[in-house]
PDB file of C-alpha atoms in Angstrom:
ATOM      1  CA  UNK A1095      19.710 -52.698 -13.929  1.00 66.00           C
ATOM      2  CA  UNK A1096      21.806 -50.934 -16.385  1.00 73.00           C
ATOM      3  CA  UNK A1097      18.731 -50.219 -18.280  1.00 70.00           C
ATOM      4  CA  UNK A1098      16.821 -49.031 -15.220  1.00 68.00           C
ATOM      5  CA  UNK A1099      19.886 -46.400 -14.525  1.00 72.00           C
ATOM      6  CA  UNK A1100      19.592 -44.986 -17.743  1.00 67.00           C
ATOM      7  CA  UNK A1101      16.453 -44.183 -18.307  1.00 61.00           C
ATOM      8  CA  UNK A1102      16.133 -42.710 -14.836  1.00 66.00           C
ATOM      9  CA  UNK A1103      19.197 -40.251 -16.343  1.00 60.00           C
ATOM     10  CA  UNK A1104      17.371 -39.682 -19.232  1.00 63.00           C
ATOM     11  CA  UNK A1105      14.029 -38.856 -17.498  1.00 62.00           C
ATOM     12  CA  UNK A1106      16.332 -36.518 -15.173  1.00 61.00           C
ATOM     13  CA  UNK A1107      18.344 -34.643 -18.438  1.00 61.00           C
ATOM     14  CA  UNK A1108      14.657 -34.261 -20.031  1.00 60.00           C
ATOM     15  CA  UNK A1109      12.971 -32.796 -17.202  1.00 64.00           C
ATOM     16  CA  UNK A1110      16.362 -30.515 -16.108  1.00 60.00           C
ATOM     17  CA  UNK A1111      15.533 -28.685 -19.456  1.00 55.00           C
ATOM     18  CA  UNK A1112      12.782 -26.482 -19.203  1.00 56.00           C
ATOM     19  CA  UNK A1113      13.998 -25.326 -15.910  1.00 55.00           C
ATOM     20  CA  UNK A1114      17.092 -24.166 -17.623  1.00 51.00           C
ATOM     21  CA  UNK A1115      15.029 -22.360 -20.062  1.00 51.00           C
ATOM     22  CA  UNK A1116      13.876 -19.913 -17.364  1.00 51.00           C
ATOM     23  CA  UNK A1117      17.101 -18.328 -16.368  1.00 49.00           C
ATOM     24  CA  UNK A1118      17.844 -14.889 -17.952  1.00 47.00           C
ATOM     25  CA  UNK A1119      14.078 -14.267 -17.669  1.00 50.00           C
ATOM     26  CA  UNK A1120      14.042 -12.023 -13.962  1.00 56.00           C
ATOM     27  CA  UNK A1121      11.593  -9.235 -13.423  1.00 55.00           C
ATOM     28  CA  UNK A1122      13.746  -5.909 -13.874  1.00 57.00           C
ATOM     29  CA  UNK A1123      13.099  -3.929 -10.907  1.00 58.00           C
ATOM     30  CA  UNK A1124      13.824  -0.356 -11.395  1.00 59.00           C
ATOM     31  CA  UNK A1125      12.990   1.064  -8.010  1.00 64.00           C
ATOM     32  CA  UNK A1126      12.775   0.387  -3.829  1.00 71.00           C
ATOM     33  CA  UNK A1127       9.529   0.839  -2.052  1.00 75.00           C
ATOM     34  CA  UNK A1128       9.537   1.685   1.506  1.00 83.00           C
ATOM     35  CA  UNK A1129       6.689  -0.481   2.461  1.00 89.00           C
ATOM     36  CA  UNK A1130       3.748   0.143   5.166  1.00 93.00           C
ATOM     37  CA  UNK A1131       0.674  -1.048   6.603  1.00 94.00           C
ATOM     38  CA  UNK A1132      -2.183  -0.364   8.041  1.00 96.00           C
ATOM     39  CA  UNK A1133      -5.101  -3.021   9.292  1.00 95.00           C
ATOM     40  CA  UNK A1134      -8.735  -2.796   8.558  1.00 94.00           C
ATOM     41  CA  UNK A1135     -10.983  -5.946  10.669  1.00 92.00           C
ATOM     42  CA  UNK A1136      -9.883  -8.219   7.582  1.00 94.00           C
ATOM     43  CA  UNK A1137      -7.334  -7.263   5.283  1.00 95.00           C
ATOM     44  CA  UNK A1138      -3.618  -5.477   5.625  1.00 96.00           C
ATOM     45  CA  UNK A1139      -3.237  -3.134   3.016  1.00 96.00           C
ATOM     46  CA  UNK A1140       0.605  -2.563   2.291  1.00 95.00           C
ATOM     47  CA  UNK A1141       1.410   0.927   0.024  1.00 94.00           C
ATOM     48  CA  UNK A1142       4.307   3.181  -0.240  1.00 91.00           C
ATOM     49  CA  UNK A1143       5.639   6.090  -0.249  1.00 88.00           C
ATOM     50  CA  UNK A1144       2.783   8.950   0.888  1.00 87.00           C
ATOM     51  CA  UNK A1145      -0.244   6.958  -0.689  1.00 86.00           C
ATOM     52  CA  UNK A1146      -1.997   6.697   2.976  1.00 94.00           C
ATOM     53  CA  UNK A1147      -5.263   7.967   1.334  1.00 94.00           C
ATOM     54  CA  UNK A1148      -4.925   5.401  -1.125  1.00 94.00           C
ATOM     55  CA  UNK A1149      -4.328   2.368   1.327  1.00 94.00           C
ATOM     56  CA  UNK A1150      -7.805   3.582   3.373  1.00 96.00           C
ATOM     57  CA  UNK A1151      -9.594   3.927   0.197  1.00 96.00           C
ATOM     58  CA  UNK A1152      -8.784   0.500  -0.430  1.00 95.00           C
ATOM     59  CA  UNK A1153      -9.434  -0.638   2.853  1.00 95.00           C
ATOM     60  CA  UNK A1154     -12.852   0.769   2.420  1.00 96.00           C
ATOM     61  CA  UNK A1155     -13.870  -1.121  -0.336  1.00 95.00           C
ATOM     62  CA  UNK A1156     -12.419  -4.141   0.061  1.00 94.00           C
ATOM     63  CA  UNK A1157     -14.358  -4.063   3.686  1.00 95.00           C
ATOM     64  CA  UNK A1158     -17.344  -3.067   1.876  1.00 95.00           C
ATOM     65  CA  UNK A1159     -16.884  -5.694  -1.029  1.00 93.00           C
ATOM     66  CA  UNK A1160     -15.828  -8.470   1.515  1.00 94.00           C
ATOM     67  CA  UNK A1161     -19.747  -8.241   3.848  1.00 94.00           C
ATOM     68  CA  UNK A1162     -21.249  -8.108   0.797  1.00 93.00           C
ATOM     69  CA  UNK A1163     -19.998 -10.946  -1.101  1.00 91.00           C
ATOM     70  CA  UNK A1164     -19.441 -12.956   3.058  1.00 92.00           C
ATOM     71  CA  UNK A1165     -23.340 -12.055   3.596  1.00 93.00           C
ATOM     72  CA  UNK A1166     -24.074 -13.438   0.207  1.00 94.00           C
ATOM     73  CA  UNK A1167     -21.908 -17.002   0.237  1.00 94.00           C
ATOM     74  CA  UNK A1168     -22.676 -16.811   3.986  1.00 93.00           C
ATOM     75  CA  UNK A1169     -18.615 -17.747   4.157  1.00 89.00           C
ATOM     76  CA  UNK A1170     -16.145 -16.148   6.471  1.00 90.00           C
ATOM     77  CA  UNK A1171     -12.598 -15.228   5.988  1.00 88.00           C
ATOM     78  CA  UNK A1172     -10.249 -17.732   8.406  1.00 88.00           C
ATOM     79  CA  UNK A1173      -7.334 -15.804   7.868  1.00 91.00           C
ATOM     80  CA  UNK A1174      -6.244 -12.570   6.889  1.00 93.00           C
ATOM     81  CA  UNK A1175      -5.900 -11.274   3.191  1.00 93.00           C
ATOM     82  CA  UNK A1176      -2.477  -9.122   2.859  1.00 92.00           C
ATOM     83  CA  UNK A1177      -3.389  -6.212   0.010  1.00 94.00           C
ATOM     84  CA  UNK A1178      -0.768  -4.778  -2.128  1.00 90.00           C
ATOM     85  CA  UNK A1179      -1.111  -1.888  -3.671  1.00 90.00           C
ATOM     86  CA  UNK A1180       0.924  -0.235  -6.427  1.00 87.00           C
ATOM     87  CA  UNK A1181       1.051   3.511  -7.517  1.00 86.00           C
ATOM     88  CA  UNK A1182       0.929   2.522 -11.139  1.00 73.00           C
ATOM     89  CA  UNK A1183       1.270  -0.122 -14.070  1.00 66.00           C
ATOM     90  CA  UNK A1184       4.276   0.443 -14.188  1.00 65.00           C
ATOM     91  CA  UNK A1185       5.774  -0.200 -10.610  1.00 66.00           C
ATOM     92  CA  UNK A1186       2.718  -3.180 -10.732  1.00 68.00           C
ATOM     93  CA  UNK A1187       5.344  -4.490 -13.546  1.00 67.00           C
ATOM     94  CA  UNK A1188       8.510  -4.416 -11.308  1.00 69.00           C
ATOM     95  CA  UNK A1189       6.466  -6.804  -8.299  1.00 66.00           C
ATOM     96  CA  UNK A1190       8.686  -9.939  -7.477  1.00 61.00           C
ATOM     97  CA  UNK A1191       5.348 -11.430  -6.254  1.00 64.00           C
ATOM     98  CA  UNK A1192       4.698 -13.305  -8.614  1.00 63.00           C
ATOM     99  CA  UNK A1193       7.260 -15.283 -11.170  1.00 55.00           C
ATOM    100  CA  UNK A1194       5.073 -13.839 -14.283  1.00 61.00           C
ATOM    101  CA  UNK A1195       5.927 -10.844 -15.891  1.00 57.00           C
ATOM    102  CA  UNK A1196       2.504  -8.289 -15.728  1.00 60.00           C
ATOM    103  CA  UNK A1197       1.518  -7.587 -18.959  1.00 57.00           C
ATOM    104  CA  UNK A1198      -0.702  -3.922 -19.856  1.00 63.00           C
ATOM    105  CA  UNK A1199      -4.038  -5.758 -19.817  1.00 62.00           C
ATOM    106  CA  UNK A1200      -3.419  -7.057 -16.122  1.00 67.00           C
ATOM    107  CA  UNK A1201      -5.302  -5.280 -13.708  1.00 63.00           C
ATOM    108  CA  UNK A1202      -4.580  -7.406 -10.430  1.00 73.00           C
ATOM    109  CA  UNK A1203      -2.924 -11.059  -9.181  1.00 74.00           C
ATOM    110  CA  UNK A1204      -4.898 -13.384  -6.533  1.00 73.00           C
ATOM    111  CA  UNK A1205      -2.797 -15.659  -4.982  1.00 78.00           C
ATOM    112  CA  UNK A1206      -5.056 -18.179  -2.980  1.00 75.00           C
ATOM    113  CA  UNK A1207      -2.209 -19.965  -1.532  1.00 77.00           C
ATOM    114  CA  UNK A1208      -0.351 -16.845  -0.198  1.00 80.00           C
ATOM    115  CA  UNK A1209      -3.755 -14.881   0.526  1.00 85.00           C
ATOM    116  CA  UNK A1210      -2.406 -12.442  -1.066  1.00 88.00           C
ATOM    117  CA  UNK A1211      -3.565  -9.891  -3.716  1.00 87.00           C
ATOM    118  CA  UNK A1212      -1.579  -6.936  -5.371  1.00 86.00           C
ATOM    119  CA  UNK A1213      -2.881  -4.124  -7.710  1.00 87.00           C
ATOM    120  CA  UNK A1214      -1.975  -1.460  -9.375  1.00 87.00           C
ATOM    121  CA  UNK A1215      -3.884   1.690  -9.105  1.00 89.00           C
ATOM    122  CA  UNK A1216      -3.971   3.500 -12.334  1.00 86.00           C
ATOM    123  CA  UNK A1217      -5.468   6.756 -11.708  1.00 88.00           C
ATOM    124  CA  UNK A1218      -9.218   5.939 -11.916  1.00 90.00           C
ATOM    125  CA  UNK A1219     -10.738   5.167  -8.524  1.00 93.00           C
ATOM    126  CA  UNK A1220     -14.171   3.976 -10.096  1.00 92.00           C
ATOM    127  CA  UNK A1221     -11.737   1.345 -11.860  1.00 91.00           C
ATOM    128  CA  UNK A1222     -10.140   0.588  -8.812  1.00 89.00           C
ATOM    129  CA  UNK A1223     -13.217  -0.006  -7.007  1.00 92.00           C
ATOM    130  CA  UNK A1224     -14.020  -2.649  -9.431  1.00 88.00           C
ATOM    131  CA  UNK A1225     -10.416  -4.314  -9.404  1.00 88.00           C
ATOM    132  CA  UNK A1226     -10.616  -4.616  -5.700  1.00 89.00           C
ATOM    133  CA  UNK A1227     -13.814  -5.980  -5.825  1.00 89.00           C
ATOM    134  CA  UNK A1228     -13.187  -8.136  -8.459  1.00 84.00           C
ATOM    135  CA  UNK A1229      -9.705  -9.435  -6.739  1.00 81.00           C
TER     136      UNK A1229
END
């Protein structure tokens, strides 16, 4: 019994580690973002600030991307996908979405469980086109 209970305290101290190892690691977060919305048939497409062009641009194509690629897998959408988009890398970077810091090279996040994507937009629309279609 004796044995039992310390092992089980062991196991407990061993695994209590690497969740120690994360604190001191938070996302800085540099600015507030007044949040809004609007709604396209399958997606809500949340920007800030006076990006409204920007949030119907990406409505567009993610409409656009979403018959194509539903036509193609003949698969519908069961619930709606929430679309977050940034006005740059470097707000993309400050996002508490996600518990990973976003590194240059990432151009978007999925999250399947959430249904949930969020992008930055980085200046290039024809880029952005293909980051929403590849999200």
């Amino acid at each position: 019994m004796k044995a039992a209970r310390i092992l089980t305290l062991s196991m407990l101290a061993l695994l209590a580690g690497p969740l120690a190892a994360q604190f001191g690691q938070n996302i800085v977060q540099y600015d507030q973002y007044d949040w809004n919305y609007i709604q396209s048939p399958y997606f809500d497409i949340y920007f800030y600030g006076d990006d409204l062009s920007l949030a119907e641009f990406t409505s567009e194509i993610a409409d656009e991307a979403y018959r194509q690629i539903s036509d193609r897998l003949n698969w519908q959408i069961q619930k709606r996908v929430s679309i977050m988009v940034y006005r740059s890398h470097a707000d993309f970077q400050q996002t508490n979405v996600t518990f990973s810091y976003m590194y240059e090279g990432i151009g978007g996040v999925t999250e399947l469980l959430k249904n949930r994507v969020v992008v930055p937009f980085e200046g290039s629309y024809d880029d952005f086109r293909h980051v929403i279609r590849h999200e």
